[in-house]
Coordinates of C-alpha atoms in Angstrom, one line a residue:
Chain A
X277 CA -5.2 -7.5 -11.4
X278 CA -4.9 -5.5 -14.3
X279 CA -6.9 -7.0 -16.5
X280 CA -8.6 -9.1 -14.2
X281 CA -11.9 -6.6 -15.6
X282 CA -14.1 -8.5 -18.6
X283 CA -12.7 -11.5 -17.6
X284 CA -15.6 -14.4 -16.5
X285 CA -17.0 -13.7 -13.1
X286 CA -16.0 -17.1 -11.7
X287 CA -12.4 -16.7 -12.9
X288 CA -12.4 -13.2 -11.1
X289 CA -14.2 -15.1 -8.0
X290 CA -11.6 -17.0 -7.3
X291 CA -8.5 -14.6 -8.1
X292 CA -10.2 -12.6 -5.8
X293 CA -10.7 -15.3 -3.1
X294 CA -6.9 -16.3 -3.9
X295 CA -6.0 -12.9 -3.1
X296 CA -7.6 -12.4 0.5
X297 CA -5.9 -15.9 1.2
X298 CA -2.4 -14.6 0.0
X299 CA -2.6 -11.1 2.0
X300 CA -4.0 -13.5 5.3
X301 CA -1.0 -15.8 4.6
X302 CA 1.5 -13.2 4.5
X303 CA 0.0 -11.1 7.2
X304 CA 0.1 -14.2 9.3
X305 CA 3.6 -14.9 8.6
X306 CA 4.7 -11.1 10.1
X307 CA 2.1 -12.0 13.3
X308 CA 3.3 -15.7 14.1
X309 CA 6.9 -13.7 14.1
X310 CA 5.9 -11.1 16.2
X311 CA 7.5 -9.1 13.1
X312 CA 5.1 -6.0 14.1
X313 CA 4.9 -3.1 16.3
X314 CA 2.5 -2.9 18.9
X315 CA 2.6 1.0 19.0
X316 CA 1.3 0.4 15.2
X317 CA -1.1 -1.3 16.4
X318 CA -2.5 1.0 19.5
X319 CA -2.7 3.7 17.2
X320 CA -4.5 1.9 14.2
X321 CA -6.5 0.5 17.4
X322 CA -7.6 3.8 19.0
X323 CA -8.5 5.3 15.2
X324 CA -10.1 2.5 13.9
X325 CA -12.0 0.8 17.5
X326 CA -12.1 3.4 19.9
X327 CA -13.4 6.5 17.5
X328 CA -15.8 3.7 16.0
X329 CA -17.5 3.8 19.3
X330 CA -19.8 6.6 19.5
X331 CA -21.5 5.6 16.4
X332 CA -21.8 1.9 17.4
X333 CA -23.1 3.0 21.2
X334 CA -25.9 5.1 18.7
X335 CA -27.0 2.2 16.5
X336 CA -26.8 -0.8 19.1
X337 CA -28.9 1.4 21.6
X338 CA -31.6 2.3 18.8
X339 CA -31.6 -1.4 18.0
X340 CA -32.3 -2.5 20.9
X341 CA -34.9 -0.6 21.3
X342 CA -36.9 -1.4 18.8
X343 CA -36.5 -4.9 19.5
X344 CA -38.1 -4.3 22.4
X345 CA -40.1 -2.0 21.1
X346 CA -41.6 -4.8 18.7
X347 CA -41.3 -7.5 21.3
X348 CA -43.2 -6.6 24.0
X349 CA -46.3 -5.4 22.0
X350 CA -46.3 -9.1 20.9
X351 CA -45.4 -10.4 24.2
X352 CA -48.0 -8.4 26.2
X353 CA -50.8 -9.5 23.8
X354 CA -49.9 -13.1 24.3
X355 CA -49.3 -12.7 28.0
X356 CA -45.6 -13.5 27.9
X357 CA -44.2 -10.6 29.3
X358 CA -41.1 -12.6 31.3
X359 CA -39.9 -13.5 27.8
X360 CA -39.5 -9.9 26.9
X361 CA -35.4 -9.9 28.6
X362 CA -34.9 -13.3 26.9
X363 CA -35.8 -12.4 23.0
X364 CA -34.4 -9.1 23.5
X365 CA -30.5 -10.8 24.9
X366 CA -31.0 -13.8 22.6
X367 CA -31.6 -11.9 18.9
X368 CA -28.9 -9.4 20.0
X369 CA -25.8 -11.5 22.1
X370 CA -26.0 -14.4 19.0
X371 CA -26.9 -12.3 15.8
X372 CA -28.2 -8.9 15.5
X373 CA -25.0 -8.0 17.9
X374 CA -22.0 -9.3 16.3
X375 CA -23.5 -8.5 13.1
X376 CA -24.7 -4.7 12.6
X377 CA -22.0 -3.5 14.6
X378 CA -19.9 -5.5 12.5
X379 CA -22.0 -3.7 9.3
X380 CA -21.2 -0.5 10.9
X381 CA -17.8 -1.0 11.3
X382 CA -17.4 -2.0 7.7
X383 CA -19.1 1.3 6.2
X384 CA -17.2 3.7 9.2
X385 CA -13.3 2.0 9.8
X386 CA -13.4 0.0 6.5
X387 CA -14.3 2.3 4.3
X388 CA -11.6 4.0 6.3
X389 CA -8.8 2.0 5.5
X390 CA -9.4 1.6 1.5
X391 CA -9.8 5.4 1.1
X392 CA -6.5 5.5 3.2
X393 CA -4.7 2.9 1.4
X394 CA -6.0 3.7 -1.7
X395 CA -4.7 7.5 -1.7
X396 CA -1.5 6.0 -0.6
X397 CA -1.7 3.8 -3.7
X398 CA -2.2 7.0 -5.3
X399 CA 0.6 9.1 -4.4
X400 CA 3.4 6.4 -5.0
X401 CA 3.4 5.9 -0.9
X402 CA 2.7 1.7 -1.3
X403 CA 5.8 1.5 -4.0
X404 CA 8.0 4.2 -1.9
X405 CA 7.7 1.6 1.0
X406 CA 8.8 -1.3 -1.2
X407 CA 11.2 0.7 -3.0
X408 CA 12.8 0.9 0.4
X409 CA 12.6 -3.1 1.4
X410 CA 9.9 -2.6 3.3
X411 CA 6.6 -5.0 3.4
X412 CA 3.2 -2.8 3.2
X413 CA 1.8 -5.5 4.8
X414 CA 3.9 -5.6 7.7
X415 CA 3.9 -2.1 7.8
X416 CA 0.2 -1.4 7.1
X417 CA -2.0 -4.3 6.6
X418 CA -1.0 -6.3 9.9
X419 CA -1.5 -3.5 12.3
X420 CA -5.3 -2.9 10.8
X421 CA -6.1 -6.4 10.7
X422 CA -4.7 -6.7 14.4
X423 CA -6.7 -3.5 15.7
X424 CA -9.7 -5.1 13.8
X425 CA -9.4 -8.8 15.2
X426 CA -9.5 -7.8 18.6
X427 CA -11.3 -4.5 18.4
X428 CA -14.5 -5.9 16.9
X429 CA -15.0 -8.1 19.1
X430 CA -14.9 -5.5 22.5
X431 CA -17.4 -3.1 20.1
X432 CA -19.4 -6.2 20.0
X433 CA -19.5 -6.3 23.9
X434 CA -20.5 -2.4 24.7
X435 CA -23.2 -2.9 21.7
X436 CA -24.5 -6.1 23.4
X437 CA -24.6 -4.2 26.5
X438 CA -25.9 -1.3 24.9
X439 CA -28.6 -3.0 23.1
X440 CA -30.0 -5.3 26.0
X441 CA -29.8 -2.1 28.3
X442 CA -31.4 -0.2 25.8
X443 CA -34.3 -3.5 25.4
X444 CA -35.1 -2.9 29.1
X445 CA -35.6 0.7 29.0
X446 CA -38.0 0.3 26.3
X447 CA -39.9 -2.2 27.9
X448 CA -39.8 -0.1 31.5
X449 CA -41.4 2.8 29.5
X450 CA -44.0 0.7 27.6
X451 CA -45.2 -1.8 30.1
X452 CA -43.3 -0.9 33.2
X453 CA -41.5 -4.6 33.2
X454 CA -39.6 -5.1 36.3
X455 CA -36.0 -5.1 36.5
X456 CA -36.1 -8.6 38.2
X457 CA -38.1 -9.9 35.6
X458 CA -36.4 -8.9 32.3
X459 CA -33.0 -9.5 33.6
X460 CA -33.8 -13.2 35.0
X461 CA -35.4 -13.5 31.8
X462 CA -31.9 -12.6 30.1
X463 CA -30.2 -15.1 32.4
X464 CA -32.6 -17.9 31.6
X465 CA -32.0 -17.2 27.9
X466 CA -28.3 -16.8 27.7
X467 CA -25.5 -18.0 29.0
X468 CA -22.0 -17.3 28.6
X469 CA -21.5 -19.8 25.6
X470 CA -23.8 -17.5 23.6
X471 CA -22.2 -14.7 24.7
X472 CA -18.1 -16.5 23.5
X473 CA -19.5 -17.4 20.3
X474 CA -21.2 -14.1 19.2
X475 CA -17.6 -12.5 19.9
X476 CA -16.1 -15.2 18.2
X477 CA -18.5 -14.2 15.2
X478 CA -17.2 -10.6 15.8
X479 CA -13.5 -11.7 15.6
X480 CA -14.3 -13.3 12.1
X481 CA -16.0 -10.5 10.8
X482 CA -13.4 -8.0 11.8
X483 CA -11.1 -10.4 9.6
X484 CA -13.0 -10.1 6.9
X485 CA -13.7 -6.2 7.3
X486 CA -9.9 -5.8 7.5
X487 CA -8.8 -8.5 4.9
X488 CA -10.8 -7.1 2.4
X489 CA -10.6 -2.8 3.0
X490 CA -6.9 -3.8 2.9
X491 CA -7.0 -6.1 0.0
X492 CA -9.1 -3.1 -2.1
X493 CA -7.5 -0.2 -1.2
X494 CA -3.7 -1.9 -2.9
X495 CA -6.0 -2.2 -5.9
X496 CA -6.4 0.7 -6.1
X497 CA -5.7 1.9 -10.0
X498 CA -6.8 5.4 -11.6
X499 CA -6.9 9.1 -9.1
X500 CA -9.9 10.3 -6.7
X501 CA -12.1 8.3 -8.9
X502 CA -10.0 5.1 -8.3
X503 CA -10.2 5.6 -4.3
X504 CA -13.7 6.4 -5.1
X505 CA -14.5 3.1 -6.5
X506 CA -12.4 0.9 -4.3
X507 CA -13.9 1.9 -1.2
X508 CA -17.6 1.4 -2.2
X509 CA -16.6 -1.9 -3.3
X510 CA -14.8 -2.5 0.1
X511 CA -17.7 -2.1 2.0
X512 CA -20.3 -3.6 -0.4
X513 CA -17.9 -6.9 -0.5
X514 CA -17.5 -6.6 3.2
X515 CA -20.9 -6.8 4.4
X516 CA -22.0 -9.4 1.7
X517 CA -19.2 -11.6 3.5
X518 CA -20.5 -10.9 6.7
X519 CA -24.5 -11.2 6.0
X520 CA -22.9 -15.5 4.3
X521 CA -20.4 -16.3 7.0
X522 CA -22.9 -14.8 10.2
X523 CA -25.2 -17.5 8.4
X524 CA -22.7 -20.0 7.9
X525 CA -21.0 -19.3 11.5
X526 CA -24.9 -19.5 12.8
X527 CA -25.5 -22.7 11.1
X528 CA -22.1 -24.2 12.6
X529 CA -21.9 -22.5 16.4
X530 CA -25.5 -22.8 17.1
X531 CA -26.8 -25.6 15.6
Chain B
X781 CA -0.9 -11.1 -3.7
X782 CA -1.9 -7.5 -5.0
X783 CA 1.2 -6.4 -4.1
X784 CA 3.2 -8.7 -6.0
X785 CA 5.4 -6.8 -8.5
X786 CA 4.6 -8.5 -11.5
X787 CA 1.0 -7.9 -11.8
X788 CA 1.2 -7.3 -15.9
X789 CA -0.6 -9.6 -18.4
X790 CA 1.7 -12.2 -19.7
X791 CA -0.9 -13.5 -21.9
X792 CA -0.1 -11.0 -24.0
X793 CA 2.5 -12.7 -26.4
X794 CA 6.1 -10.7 -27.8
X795 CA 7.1 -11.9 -31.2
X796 CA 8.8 -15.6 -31.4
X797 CA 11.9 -14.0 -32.2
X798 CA 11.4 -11.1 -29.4
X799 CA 10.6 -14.1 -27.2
X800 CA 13.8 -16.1 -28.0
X801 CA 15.8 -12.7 -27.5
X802 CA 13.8 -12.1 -23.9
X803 CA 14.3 -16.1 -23.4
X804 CA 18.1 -16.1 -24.0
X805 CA 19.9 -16.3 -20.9
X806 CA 21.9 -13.3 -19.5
X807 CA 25.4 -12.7 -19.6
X808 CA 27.2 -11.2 -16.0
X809 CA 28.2 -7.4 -16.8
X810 CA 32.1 -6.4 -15.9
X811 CA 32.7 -5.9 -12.4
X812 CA 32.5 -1.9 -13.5
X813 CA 28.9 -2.4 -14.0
X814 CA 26.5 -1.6 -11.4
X815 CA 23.1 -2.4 -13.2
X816 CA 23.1 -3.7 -16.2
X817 CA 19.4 -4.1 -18.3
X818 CA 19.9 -7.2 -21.2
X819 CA 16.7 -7.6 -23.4
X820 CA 13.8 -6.5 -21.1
X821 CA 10.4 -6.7 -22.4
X822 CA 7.4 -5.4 -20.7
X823 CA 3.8 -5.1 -21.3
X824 CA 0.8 -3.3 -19.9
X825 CA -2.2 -5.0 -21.3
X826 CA -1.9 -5.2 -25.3
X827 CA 0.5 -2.1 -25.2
X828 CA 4.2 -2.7 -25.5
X829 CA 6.4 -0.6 -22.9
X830 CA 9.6 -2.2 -23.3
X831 CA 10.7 -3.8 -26.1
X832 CA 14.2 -5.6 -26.1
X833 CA 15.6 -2.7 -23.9
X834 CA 19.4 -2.6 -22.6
X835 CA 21.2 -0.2 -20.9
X836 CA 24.6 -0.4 -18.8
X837 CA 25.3 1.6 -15.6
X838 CA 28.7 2.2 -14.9
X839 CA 29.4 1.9 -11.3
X840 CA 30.3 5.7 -9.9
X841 CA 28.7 7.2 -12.7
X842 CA 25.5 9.2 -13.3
X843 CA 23.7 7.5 -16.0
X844 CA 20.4 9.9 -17.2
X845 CA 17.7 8.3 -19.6
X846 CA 16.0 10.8 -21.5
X847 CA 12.9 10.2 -23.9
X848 CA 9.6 11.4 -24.8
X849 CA 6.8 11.7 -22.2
X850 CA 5.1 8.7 -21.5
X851 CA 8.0 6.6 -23.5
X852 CA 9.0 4.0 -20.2
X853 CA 11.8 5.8 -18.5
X854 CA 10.3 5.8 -15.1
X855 CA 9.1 2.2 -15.6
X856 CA 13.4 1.0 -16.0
X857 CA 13.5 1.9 -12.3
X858 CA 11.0 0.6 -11.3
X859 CA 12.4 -2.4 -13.7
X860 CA 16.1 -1.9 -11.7
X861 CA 13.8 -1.4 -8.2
X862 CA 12.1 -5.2 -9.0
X863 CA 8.8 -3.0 -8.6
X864 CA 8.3 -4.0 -11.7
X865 CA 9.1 -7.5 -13.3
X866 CA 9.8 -7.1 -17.0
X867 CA 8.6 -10.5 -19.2
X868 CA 12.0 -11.2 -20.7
X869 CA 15.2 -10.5 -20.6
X870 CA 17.5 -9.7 -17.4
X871 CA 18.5 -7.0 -15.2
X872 CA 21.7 -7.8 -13.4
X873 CA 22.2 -5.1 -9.8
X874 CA 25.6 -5.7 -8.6
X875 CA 26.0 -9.1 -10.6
X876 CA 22.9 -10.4 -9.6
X877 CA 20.0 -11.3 -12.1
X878 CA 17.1 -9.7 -9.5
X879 CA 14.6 -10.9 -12.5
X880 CA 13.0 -14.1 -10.7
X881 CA 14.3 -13.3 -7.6
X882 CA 11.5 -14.1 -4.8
X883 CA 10.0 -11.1 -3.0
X884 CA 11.6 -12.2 0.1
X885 CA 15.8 -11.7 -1.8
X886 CA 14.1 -8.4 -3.8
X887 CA 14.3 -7.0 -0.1
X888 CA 17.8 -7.3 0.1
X889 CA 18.4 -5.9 -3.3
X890 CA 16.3 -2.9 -2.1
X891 CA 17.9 -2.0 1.0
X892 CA 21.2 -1.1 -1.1
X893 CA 18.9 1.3 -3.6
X894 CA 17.5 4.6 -3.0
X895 CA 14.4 5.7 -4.9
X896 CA 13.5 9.3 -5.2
X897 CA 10.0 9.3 -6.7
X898 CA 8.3 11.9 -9.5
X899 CA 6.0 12.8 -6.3
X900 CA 8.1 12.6 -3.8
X901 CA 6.3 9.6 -2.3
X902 CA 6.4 10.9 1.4
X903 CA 4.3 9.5 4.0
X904 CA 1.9 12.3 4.5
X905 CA 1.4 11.4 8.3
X906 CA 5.2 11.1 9.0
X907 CA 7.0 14.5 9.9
X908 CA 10.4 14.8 7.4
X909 CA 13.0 14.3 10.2
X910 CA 10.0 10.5 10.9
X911 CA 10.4 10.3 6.8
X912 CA 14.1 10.6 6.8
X913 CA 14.6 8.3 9.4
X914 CA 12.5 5.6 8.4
X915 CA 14.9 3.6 6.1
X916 CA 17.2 3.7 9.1
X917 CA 14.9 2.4 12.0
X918 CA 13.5 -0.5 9.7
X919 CA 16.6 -2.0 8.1
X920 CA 19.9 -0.6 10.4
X921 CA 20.6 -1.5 14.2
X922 CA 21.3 2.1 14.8
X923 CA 20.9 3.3 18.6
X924 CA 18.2 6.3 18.4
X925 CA 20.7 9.4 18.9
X926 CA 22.7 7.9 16.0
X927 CA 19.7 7.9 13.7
X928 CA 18.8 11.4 14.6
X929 CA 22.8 12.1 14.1
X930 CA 22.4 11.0 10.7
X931 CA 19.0 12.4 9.7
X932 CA 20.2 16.0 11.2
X933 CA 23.4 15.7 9.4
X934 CA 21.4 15.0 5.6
X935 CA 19.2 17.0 6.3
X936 CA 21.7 20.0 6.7
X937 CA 23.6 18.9 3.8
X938 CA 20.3 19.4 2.0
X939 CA 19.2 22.6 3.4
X940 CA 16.1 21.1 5.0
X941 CA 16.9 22.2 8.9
X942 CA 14.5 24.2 9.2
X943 CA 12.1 22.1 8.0
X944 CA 12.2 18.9 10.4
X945 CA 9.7 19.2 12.4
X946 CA 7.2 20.0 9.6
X947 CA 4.2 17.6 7.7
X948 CA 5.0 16.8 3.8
X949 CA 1.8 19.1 2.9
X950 CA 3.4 22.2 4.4
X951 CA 6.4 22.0 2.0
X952 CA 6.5 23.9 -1.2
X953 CA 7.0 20.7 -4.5
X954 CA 10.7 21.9 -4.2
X955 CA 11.1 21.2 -0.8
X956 CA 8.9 17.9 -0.7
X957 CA 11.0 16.5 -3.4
X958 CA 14.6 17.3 -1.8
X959 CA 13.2 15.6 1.2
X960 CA 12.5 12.6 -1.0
X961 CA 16.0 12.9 -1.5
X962 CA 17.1 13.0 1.9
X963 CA 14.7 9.8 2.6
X964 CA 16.7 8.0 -0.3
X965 CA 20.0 9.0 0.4
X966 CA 20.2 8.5 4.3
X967 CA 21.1 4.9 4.3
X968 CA 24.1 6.0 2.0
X969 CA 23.1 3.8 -1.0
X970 CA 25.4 2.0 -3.7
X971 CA 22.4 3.0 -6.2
X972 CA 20.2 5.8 -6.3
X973 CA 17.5 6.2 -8.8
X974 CA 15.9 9.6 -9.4
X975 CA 12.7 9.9 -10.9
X976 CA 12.2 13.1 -13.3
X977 CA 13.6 15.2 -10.5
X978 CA 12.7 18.4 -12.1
X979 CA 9.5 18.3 -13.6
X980 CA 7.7 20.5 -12.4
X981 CA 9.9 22.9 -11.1
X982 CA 10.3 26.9 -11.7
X983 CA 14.2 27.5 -13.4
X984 CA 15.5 28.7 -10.3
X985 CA 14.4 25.6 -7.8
X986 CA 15.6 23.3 -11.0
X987 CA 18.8 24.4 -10.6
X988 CA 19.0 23.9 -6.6
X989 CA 17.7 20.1 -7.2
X990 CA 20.7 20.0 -10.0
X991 CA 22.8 21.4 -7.6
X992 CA 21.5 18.9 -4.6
X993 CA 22.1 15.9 -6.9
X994 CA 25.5 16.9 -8.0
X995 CA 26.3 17.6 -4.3
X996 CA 24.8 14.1 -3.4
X997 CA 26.5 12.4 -5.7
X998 CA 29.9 14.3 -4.7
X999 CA 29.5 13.1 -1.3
X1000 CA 28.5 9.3 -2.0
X1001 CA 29.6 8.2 -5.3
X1002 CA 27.2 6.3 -5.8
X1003 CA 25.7 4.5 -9.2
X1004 CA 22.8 6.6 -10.1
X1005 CA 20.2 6.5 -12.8
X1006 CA 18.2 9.8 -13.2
X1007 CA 14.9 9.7 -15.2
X1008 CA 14.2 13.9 -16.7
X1009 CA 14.3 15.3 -20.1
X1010 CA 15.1 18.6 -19.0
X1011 CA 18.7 18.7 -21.1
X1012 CA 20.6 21.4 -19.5
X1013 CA 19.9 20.0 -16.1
X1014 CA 20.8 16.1 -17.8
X1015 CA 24.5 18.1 -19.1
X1016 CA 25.0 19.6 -15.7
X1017 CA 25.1 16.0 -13.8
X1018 CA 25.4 13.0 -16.2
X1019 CA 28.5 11.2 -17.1
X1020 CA 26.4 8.9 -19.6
X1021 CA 23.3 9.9 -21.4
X1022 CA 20.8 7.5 -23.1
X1023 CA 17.6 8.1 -25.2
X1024 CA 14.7 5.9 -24.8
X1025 CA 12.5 5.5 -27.7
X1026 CA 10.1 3.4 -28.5
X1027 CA 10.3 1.2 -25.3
X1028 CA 14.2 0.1 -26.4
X1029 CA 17.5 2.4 -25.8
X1030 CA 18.4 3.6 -29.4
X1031 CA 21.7 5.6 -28.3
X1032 CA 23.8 5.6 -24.8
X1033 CA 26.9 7.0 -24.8
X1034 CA 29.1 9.7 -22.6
X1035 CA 27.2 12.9 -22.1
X1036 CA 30.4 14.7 -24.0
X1037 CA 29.5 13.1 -27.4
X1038 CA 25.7 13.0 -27.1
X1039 CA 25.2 16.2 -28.6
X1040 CA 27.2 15.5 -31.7
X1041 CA 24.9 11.8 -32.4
X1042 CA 24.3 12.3 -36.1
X1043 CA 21.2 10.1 -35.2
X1044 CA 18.2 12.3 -36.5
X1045 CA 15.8 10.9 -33.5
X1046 CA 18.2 12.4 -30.6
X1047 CA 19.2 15.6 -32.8
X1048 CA 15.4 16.1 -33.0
X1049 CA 14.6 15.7 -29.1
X1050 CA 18.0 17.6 -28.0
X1051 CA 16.6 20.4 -30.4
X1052 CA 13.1 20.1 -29.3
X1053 CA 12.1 20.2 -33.2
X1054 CA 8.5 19.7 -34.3
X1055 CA 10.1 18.0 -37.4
X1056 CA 11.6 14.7 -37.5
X1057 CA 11.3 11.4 -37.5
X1058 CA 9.7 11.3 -34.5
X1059 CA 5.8 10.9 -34.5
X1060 CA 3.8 14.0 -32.4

């Protein structure tokens, strides 16, 4: 990696590809084992999901709002106001869902993990751990991308909850829509496949948010500046990966 | 993988005879011999760390490489660690080439080295008595109260007591680094390397660490390489001396004849002169 810089960007492309697939290879080879402790795995859970949630309750509720908010100016006009429940639970359970809180989560617990990593990096803490026959990525990659995996996904279910909650209020307050009628608008829109598939969106994208924060913070190279760098280039990778395989997972789960 | 160990550019080309030197294959050290470097070449980039570097390690014996700042002596342990893979030549660690080795065998080598770091290298969200113990819970089948046995026990012997319970940023540099040692030493080691042990350090806390490595190596015996240039702490513990320069070991020797080397390059370092051979 060391003098992967100045080299041609499709050369750097795919060493960088190769690498993401060499730390999921070796991570999965600790997870397959079990080779991994769970308590590891709580705690990166409870810093990484649970203190994530606060600030994905705040942007799934404000998005769903203006969903609505856009929606049933539209719909009112046109005299479609049972679709109101429907556009608001379709845009957010299949796309908008999965993917800003997945966004979110990049720029809040990825960001997170490089700047961590990266200081380790740093301070010798990486080598100290290998020095001692330890694997940093059984030690500190696996319990992230574990914590990630499965936490996404249950962020993705309060925002989706959040969001289509925060859709009815919206329209309540503009148009006074009924409960019955937004919510058996939701039902005629959804249904529980949706629902599986934008988690299963979420699961990816957690992946890739943990894959890659990981993956940039053991690049790390250089002092404050170095940690500096690597974690703006975590979550700018990140959520370029998660705008092309939400359109690529789209294109294959929905079509 | 990033954290692959021999992430250096081997595009970067040694000499064809450097190359047939590095190429050449290794010869097993004497059973005496706890780590022995034949030839190692390394390079960061254009720039030429090691260049056809060898240096024995008797087995018992304190071994200290001295050199100029910045001249490579902290990157031969991490060379004898397998941190590092050099792009020729051969490092034998208990009569075992490690250069090659797979990540997966580098383990094994590791478990039977401590490695005391410049910084310390402590986890900062690990206690000392959770740093201590660390090595022991992820490579022993120690029951818990034998692990805290142990750790209480080297802690003690390192006059750390009082500081168990405490994080690695409420320790003074002294402290941090003498609970480095602790962390390397715990698993009672065959090699120990120690990484410029006293840089850093006021006179009076340079002589405790002195002390603390002389006591260490008292109690274990072990084969340890110590990294420092400061000279009357290198006479106070080594049995061998050698002088780095120019990435390759121009002089190694007992520490009781180092002083007298009529070579102009070590008289010059050992007498801190601005004149010499040696390039400021």
């Amino acid at each position: 990696m060391i003098a992967a810089r100045g080299r041609p960007f499709p050369l750097r492309f795919f060493e960088y590809a190769g690498g993401l697939v060499e730390l999921l290879e070796d991570s999965l080879r600790y997870i397959l084992t079990l080779r991994f402790r769970p308590s590891q795995v709580l705690s990166q859970a409870y810093f990484l999901i649970v203190q994530s949630l606060p600030i994905i309750v705040l942007t799934s509720g404000f998005t769903g709002l203006v969903i609505s908010l856009e929606t049933v100016a539209q719909a009112v006009a046109y005299g479609f106001s049972n679709l109101i429940g429907g556009s608001v639970a379709y845009g957010t359970v299949r796309e908008l869902g999965p993917m800003l809180t997945a966004i979110v989560f990049a720029g809040r617990a990825g960001a997170a993990i490089t700047a961590q990593l990266g200081s380790m990096v740093v301070t010798e803490q990486i080598e100290a751990y290998q020095s001692m026959g330890s694997s940093p990525t059984k030690v500190l990659v696996v319990p992230r991308l574990l914590a990630c995996v499965i936490g996404l996904p249950m962020l993705t279910i309060f925002a989706d909850i959040i969001a289509v909650y925060g859709g009815y209020y919206m329209a309540w307050l503009q148009v006074h829509l009924s409960s019955h009628a937004y919510w058996n608008s939701v039902q005629n829109f959804i249904g529980f496949d949706d629902f599986a598939k934008g988690l299963f969106k979420a699961a990816v994208f957690g992946l890739i948010v943990a894959l890659v924060a990981c993956y940039e913070g053991f690049r790390t190279q250089g002092g404050a500046e170095g940690v500096g760098r690597v974690t703006t280039q975590a979550v700018v990778t990140s959520i370029i990966l998660i705008f092309a395989f939400n359109f690529a997972l789209s294109f294959v789960l929905f079509r | 993988m990033v954290l692959r160990s021999d992430d250096v550019d081997t595009s970067v080309m040694v000499s064809s005879a450097d190359r047939e030197t590095a190429a050449a294959p290794g010869i097993p050290p004497p059973e005496d011999v706890a780590m022995s470097m034949q030839h190692a070449y390394l390079l960061y980039g254009k720039k030429t760390v090691l260049s056809d570097c060898s240096l024995d390690c008797k087995r018992g014996e304190v071994t200290c490489v001295i050199g100029l700042s910045g001249a490579g002596k902290s990157t031969i342990l991490r060379l004898i660690n397998g941190l590092r893979r050099p792009q020729g030549g051969h490092i034998y660690v208990n009569g075992s080439d490690i250069v090659g080795l797979p990540e997966r065998d580098l383990i094994e080598v590791r478990k039977k080295m401590g490695f005391a770091f410049q910084g310390a290298a402590l986890f900062d969200s690990l206690t000392v008595t959770e740093n201590v113990s660390y090595p022991l819970y992820e490579h022993t089948k120690l029951s818990p109260d034998e692990i805290e046995k142990r750790v209480d026990d080297t802690l003690e012997s390192l006059g750390l007591s009082d500081v168990a319970d405490r994080l690695p940023a409420e320790l003074s540099g002294g402290m941090q680094k003498r609970v480095g040692f602790a962390r390397a030493i715990v698993n009672e080691p065959e090699i120990i390397l120690f990484d410029e042990p006293t840089t850093g350090l006021d006179p009076i806390m340079t002589n405790v660490i002195t002390d603390t490595i002389r006591t260490i190596q008292s109690k274990l015996h072990a084969t340890s390489v110590v990294v420092m240039h400061d000279m009357p702490s290198v006479y106070a513990i080594a049995d061998n001396i050698a002088m780095l320069f120019e990435g390759t070991i121009i002089a190694s020797g007992p520490a009781k004849d180092f002083r007298r080397s009529q070579n102009p390059i070590i008289q010059q370092f050992l007498q801190g002169s601005e004149v010499g051979p040696i390039p400021l």
